[in-house]
Coordinates of C-alpha atoms in Angstrom, one line a residue:
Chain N
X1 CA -18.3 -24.2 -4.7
X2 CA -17.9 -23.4 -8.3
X3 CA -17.2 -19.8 -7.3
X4 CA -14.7 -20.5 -5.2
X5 CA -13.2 -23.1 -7.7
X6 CA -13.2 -20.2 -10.0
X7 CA -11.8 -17.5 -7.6
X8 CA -8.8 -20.4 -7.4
X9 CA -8.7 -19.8 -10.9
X10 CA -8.1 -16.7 -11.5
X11 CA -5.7 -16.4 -8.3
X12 CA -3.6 -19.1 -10.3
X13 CA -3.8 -16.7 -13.5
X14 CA -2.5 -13.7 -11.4
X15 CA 0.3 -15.7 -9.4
X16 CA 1.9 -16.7 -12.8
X17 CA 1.5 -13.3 -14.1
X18 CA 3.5 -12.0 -10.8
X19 CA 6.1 -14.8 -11.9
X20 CA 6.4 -13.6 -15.5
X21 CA 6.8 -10.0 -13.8
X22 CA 9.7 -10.9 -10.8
X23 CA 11.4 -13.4 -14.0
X24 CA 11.3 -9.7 -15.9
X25 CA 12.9 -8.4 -13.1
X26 CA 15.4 -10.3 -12.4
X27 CA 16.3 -10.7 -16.0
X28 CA 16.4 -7.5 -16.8
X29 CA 18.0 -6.2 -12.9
X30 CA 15.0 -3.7 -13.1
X31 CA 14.1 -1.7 -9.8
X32 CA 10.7 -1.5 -10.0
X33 CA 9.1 -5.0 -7.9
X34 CA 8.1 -8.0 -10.1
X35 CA 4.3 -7.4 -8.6
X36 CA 4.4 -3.9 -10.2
X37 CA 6.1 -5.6 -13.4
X38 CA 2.8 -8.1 -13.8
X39 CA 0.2 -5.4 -12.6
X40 CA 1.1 -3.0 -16.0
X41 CA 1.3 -6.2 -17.8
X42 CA -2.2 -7.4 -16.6
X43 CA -2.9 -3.9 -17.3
X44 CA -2.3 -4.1 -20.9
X45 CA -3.9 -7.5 -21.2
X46 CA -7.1 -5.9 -20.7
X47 CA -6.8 -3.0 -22.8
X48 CA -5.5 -4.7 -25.4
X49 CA -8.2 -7.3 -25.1
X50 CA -5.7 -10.4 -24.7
X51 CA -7.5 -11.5 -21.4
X52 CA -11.1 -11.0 -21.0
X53 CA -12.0 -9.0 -18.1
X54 CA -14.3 -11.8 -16.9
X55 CA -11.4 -14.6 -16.8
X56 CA -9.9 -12.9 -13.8
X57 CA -12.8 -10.6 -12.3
X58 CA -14.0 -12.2 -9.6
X59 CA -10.3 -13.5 -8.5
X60 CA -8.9 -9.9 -9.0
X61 CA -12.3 -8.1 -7.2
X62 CA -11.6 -10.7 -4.1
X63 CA -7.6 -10.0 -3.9
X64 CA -8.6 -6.3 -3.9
X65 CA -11.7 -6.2 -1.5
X66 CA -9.5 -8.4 0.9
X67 CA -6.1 -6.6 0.1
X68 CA -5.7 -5.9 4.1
X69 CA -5.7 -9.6 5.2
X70 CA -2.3 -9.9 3.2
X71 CA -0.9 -7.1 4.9
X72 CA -1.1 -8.3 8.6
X73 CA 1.5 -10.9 8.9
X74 CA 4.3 -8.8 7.7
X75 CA 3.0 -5.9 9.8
X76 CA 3.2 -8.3 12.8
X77 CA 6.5 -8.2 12.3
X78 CA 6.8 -5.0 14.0
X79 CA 6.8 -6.9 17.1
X80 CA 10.4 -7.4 16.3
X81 CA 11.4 -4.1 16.3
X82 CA 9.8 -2.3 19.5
X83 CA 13.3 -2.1 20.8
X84 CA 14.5 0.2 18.4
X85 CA 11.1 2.3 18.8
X86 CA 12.5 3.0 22.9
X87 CA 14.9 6.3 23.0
X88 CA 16.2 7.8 19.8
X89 CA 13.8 5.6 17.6
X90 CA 10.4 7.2 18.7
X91 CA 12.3 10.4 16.8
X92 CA 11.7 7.5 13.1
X93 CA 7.7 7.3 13.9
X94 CA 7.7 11.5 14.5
X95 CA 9.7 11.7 10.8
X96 CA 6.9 9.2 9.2
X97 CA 4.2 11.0 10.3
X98 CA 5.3 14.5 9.4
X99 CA 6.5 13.2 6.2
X100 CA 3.2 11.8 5.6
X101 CA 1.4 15.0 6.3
X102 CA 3.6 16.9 3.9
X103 CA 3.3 14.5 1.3
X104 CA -0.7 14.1 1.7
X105 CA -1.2 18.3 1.8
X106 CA 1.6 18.7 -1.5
X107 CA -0.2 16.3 -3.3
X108 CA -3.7 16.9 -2.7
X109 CA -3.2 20.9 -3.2
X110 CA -1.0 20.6 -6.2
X111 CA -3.8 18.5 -7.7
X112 CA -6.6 20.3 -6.7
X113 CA -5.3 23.9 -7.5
X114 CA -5.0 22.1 -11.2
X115 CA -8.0 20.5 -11.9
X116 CA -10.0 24.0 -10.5
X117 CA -8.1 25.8 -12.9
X118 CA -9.0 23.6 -15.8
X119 CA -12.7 23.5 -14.4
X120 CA -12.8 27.3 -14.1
X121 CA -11.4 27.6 -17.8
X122 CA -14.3 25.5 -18.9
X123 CA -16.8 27.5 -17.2
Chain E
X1 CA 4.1 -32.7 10.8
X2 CA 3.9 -30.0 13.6
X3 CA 5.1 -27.4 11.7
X4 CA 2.2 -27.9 9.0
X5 CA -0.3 -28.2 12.2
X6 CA 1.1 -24.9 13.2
X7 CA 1.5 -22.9 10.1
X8 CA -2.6 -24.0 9.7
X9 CA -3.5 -22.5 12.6
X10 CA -1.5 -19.5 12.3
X11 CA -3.2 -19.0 8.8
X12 CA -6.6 -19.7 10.1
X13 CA -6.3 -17.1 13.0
X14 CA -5.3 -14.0 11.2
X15 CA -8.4 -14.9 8.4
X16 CA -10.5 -14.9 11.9
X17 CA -8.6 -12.2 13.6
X18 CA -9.0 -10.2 9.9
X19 CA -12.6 -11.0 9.6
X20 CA -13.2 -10.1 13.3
X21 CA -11.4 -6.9 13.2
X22 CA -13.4 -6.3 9.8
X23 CA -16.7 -7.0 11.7
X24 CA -15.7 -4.1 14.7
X25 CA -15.2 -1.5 11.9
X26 CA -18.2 -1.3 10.5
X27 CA -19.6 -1.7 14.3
X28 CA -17.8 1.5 15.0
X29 CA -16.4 3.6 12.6
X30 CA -13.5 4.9 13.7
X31 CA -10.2 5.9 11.9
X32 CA -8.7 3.9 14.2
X33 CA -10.6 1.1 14.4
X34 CA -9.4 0.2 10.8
X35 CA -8.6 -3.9 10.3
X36 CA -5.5 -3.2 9.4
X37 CA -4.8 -1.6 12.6
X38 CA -6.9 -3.8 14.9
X39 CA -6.1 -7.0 13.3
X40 CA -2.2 -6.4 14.2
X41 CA -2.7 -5.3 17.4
X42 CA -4.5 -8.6 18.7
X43 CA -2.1 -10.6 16.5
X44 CA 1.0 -9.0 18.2
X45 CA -0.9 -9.3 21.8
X46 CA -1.7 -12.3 21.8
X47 CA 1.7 -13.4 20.3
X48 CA 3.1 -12.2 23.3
X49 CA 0.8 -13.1 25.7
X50 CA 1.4 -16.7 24.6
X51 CA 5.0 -16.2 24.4
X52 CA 5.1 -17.0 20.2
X53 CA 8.2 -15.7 18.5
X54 CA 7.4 -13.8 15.0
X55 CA 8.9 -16.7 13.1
X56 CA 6.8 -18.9 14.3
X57 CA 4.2 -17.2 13.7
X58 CA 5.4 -16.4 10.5
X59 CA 5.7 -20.3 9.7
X60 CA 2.0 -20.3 9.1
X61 CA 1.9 -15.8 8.2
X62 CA 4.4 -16.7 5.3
X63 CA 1.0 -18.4 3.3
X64 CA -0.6 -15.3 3.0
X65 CA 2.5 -12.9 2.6
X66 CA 2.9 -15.4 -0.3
X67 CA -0.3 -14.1 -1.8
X68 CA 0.8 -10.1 -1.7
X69 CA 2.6 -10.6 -4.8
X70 CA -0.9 -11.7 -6.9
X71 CA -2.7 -8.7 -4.7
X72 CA -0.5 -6.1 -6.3
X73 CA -1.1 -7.6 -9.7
X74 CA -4.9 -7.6 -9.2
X75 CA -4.9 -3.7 -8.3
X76 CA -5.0 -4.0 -12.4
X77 CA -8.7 -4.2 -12.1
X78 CA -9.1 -1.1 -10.5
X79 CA -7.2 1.2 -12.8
X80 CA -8.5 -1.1 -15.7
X81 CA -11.9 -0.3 -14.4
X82 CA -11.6 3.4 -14.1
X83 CA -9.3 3.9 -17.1
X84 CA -11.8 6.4 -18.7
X85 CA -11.4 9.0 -15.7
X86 CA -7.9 8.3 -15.1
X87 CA -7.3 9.4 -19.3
X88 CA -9.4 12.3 -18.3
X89 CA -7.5 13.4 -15.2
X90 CA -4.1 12.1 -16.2
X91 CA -2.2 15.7 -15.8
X92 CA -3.4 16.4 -12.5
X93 CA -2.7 12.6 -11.2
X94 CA 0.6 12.1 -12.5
X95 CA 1.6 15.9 -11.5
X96 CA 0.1 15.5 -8.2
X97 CA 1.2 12.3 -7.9
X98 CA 4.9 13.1 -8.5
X99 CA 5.1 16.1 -6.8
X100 CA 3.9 13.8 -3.7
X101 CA 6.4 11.1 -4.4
X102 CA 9.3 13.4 -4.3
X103 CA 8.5 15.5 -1.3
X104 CA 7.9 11.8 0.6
X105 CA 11.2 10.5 -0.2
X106 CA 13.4 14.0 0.4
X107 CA 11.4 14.8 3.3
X108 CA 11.7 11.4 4.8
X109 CA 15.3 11.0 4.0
X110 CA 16.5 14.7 5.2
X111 CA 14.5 14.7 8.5
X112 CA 16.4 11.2 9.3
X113 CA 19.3 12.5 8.2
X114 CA 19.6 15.5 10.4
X115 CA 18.4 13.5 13.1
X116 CA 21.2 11.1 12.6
X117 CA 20.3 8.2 11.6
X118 CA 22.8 5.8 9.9
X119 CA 22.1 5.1 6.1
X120 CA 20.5 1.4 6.2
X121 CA 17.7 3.7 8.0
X122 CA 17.7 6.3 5.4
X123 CA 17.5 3.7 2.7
X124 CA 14.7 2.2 4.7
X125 CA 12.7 5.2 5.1
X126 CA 13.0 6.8 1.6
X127 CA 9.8 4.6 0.1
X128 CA 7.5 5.1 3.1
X129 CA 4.6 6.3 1.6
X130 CA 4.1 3.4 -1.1
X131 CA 2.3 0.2 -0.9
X132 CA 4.1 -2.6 1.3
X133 CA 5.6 -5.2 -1.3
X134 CA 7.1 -2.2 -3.5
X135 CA 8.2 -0.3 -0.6
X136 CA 10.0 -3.6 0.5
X137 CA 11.3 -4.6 -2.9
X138 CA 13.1 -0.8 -3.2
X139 CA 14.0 -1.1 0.5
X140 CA 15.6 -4.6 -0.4
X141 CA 17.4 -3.1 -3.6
X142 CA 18.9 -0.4 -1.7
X143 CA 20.5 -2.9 1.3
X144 CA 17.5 -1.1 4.0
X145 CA 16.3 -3.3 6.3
X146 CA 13.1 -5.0 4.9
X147 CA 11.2 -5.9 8.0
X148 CA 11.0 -2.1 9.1
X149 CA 10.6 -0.8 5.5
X150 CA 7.0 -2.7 6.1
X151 CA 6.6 -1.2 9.6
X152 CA 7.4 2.4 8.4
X153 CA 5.0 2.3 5.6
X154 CA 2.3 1.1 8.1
X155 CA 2.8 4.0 10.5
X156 CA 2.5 5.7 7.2
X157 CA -0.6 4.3 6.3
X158 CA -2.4 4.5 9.6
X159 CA -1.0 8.2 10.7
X160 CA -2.1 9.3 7.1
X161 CA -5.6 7.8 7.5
X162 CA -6.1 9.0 10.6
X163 CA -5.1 12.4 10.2
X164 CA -6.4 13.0 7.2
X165 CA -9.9 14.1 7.7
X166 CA -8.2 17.1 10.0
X167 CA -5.7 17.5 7.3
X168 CA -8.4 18.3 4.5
X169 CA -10.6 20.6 6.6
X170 CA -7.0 22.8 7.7
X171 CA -6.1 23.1 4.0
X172 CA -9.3 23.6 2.3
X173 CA -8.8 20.7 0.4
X174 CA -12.4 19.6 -0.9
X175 CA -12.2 18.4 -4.3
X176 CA -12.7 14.4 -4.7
X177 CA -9.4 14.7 -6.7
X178 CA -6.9 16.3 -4.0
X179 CA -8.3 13.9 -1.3
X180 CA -7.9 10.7 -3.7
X181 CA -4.6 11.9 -4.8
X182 CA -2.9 12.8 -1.2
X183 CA -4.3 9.8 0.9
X184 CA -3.2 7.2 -2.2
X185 CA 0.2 8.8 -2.3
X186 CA 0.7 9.2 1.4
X187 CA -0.9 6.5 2.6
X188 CA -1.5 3.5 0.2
X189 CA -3.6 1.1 0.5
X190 CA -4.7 2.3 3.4
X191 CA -5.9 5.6 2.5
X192 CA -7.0 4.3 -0.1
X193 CA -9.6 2.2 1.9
X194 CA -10.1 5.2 3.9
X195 CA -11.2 7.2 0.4
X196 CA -13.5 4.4 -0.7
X197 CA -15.2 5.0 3.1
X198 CA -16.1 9.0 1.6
X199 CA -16.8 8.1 -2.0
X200 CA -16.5 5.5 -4.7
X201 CA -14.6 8.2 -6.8
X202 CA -12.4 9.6 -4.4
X203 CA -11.5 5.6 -3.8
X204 CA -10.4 4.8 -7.1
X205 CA -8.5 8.3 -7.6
X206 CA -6.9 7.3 -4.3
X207 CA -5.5 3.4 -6.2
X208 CA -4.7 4.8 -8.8
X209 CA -2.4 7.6 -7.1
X210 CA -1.5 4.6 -5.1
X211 CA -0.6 2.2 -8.1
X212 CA 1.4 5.6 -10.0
X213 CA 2.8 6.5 -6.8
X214 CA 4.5 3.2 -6.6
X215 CA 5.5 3.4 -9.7
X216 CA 7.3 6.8 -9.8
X217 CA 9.1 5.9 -6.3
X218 CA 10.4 2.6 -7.5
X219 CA 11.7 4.6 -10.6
X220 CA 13.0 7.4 -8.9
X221 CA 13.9 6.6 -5.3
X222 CA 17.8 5.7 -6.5
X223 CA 18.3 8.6 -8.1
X224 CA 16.4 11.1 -5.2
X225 CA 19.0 9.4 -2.6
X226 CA 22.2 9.9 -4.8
X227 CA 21.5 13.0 -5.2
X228 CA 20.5 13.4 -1.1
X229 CA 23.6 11.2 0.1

């Protein structure tokens, strides 16, 4: 009971830092989301030693182990679109996925080749 | 009254449907038996099998989308956590990283493009490869059509996962680094579960290519589609 009183808690610290972050936002008519806004601010919290690490760890460890369950009901929304998935839009998953490939083989191999170098150098 | 009896019972469902889901992947662990995946699928068949619209559904799904917004700022912990390694790999992430970000966006944009898709598409397509509530805030700051922003980066997510084990072996890409970094920047939080499934390292190089990922596409994606358009 009194870890999940706690894990209420810390979810009520993180949901007003993601309000301090979309207020930053749309004060400041940045593009970068307010979620991403209060993650570097949490961020720098914790290095800087403002917020403990254990005031929000077990809230923080249970958003991230359970990071999926938030996901589904906005991908259920792609029930609403299976329409334009018939004809021309099967061509939009085809484009995902081979963009996804390129991106995953770029960025793996560009990082790779550079952290071998800098391992060989050591060597 | 009704519409709080619904909302609680759509709420309840997807934590069962989620939990259920989370209980068949460790039964059998296949790419694509991930609970993202799964817990969709049964969500969208029985929606339509019981003749629910989305928005009612979503009456009840709109409680937890609610909670997205504290997710993102809790994926602080990780890179908090691991901030040692990430200092000592910091040129190969953010080069990697970058590189990754830009081919997702041109490659994503340009294929539409050609194929001739209208520019609410191309807008909607250009932030793919990040996590859903970024790729939907750039979507919505573009005028791309939210809803299919989130659908896009979860074909994203699930072809990337999927794929990637093939991917790795084709392109000799064995270091914990190069894995981390392409299935966080291609695929999110979803490769990124998919990386913690091969290694605790090659997890937390794949969130925090996921976290700088998001943050170099939400920075850059404007200025990659003026240039494009």
């Amino acid at each position: 009971m009194l870890h999940i009183l706690k894990i209420a808690w810390h979810l009520l610290i993180l949901y007003t830092i993601f309000l301090i972050g979309n207020w930053i936002q749309q004060t400041f008519h940045l593009l970068i989301p307010g979620s991403v806004i209060g993650m570097i601010i949490l961020f720098l919290l914790l290095v800087t030693n403002t917020v403990k690490l254990s005031c929000i760890e077990d809230g923080t460890k249970f958003m991230v182990r359970h990071l999926t369950l938030f996901f589904i009901p906005v991908t259920v929304g792609i029930m609403s679109y299976f329409d334009l998935f018939r004809g021309r839009g099967v061509l939009l998953v085809i484009i995902v996925i081979l963009s996804t490939i390129l991106v995953m083989i770029s960025s793996g191999w560009i990082s790779q080749w550079l952290i071998m170098r800098k391992e060989a150098k050591h060597d | 009254m009704i519409d709080i009896l619904i909302a609680f019972s759509m709420v309840l469902g997807t934590i069962l449907i989620y939990k259920l889901s989370s209980i068949i992947h460790t039964k059998f662990h296949f790419p694509f038996t991930l609970p993202i995946f799964i817990s969709t699928l049964i969500i969208i068949i029985l929606l339509v099998a019981l003749d629910i619209p989305y928005e009612t559904y979503m009456v009840g799904g709109d409680w937890i989308s609610e909670l997205l917004g504290p997710a993102v700022v809790a994926l602080a912990y990780p890179l908090y956590k691991e901030r040692q390694l990430l200092k000592k790999l910091v040129m190969p992430i953010l080069i990697g990283t970058s590189f990754g970000a830009v081919v997702g966006i041109t490659t994503g944009v340009i294929l539409a493009k050609w194929a001739g898709f209208e520019h609410e598409i191309l807008y909607t397509i250009s932030s793919k490869s990040v996590t859903t509530p970024v790729s939907m805030a750039i979507t919505d700051s573009l005028g791309g059509i939210t809803p299919l922003a989130a659908v896009f980066v979860m074909i994203a997510g699930i072809s990337g996962a999927v794929l990637s084990s093939y991917i790795f072996k084709y392109t000799k890409i064995h270091h914990y680094l190069g894995r981390g970094i392409g299935l966080g920047s291609a695929s999110h939080a979803i490769g990124t579960a998919t990386a913690l499934e091969n290694s605790e390292v090659e997890g937390s190089i794949s969130s925090i290519a996921m976290i700088i990922s998001a943050m170099v596409v939400s920075i850059i994606t404007p200025w990659v589609i003026s240039i494009l358009l």
